[in-house]
PDB file of C-alpha atoms in Angstrom:
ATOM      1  CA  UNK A  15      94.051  95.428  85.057  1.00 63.00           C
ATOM      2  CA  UNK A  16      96.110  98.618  85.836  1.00 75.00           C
ATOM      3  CA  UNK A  17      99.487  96.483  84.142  1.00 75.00           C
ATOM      4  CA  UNK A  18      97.594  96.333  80.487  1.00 81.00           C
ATOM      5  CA  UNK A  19      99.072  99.646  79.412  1.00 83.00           C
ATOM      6  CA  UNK A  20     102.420  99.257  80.439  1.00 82.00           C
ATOM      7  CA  UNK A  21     101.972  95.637  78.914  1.00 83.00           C
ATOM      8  CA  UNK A  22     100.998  96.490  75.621  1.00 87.00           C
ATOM      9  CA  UNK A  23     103.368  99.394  75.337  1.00 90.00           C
ATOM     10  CA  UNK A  24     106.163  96.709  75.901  1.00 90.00           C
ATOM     11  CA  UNK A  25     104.385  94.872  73.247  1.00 89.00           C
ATOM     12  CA  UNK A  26     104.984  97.270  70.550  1.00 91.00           C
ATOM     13  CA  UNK A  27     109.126  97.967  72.008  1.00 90.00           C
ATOM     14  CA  UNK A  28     109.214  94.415  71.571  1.00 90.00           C
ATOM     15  CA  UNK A  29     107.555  94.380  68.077  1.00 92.00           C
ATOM     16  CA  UNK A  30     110.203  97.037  66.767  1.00 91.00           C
ATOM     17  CA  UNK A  31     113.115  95.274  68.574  1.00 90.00           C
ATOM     18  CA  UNK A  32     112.258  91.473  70.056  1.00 86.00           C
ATOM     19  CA  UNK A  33     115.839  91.506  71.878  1.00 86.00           C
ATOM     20  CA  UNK A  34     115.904  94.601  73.524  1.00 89.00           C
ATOM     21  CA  UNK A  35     117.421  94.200  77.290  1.00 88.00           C
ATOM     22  CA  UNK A  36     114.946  96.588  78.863  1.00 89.00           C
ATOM     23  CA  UNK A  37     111.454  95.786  77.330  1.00 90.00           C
ATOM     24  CA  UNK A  38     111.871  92.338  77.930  1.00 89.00           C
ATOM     25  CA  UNK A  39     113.319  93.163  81.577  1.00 89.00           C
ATOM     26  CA  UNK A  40     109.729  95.218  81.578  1.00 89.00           C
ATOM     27  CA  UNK A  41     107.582  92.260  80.840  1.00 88.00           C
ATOM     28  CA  UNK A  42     109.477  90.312  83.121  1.00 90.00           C
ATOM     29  CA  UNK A  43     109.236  92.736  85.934  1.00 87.00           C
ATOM     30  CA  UNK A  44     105.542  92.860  85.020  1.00 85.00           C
ATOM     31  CA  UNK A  45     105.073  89.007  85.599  1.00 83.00           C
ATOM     32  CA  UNK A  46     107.266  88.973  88.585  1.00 83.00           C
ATOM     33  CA  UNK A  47     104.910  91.177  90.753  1.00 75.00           C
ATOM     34  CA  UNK A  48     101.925  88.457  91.373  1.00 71.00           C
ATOM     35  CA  UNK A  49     101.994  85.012  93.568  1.00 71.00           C
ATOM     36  CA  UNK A  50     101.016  83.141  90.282  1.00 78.00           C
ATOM     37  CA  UNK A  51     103.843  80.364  90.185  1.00 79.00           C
ATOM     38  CA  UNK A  52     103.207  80.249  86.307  1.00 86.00           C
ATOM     39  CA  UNK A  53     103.845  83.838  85.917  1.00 86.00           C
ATOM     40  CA  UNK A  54     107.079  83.712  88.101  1.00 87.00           C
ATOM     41  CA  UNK A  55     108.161  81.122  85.501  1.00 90.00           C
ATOM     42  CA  UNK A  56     107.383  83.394  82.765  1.00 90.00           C
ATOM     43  CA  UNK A  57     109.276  86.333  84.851  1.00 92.00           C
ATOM     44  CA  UNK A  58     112.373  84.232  84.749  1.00 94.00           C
ATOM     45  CA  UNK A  59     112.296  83.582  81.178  1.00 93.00           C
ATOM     46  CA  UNK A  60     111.893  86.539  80.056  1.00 91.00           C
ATOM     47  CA  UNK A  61     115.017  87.776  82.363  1.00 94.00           C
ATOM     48  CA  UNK A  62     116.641  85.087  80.959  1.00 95.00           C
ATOM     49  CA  UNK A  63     116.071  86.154  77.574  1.00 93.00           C
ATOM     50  CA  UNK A  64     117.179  89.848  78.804  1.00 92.00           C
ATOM     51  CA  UNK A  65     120.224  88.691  80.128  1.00 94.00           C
ATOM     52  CA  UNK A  66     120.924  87.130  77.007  1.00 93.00           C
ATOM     53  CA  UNK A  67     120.709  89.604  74.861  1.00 90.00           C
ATOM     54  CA  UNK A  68     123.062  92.350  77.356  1.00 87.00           C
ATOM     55  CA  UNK A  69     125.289  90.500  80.024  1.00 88.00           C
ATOM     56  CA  UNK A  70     126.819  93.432  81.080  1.00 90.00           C
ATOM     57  CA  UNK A  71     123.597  94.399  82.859  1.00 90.00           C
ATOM     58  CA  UNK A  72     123.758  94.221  86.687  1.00 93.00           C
ATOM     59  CA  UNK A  73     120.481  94.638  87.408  1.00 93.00           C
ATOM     60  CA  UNK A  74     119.069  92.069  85.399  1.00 94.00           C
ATOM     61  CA  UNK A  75     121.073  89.777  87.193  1.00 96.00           C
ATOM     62  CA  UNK A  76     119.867  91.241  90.590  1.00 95.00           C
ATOM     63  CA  UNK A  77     115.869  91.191  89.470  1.00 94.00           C
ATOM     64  CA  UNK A  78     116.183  87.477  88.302  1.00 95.00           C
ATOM     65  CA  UNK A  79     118.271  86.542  91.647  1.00 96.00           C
ATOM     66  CA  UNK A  80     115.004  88.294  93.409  1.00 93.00           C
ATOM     67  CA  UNK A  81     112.899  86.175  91.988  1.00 92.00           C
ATOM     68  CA  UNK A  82     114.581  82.987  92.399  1.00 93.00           C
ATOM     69  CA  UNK A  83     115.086  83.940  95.897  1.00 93.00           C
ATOM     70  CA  UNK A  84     111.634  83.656  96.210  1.00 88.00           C
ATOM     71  CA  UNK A  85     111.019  80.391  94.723  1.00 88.00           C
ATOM     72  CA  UNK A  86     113.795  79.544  97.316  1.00 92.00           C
ATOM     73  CA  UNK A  87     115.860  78.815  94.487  1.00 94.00           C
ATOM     74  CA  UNK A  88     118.896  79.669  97.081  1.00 97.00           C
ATOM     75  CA  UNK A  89     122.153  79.214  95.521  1.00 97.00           C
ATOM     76  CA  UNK A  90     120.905  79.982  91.886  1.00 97.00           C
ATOM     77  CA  UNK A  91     119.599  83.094  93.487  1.00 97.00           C
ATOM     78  CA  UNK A  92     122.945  83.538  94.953  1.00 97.00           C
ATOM     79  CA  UNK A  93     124.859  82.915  91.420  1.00 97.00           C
ATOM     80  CA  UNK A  94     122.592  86.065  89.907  1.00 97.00           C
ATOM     81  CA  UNK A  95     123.370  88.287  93.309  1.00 97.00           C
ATOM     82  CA  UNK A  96     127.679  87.398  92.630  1.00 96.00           C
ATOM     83  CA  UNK A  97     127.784  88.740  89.118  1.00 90.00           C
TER      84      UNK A  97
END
């Protein structure tokens, strides 16, 4: 659909560096925009793996809290939103 471009662009960022912060905030922030439970999953693992590869990223931190918020996931959500 209208995400495959932007998908497989962050494809190839990922090819040339797998731990880059932002292209695999990018394919999570591509996942987390559907009501697919499976693809919220994948959302937060791939912020997971962001975050893990630059902690000093705020945002990160405030996309994954989003998304936990969601899944009423309330105090992890809260955790993300304090740091």
């Amino acid at each position: 659909g209208k995400w495959q471009p932007a998908s497989d662009a962050i494809e190839e960022a990922l090819k040339l560096d797998g731990k880059s912060p932002e292209a695999l905030a990018q394919r999570a922030y591509i996942h987390s925009y559907t009501t697919d439970p499976k693809s919220a999953a994948l959302a937060l693992k791939y912020y997971d793996q962001a975050i893990a590869a630059n902690q000093d990223k705020s945002w990160l931190y405030l996309n994954r809290g989003s998304i936990k918020k969601l899944q009423k996931q309330f105090k992890e959500a809260i955790a993300d939103f304090d740091k």
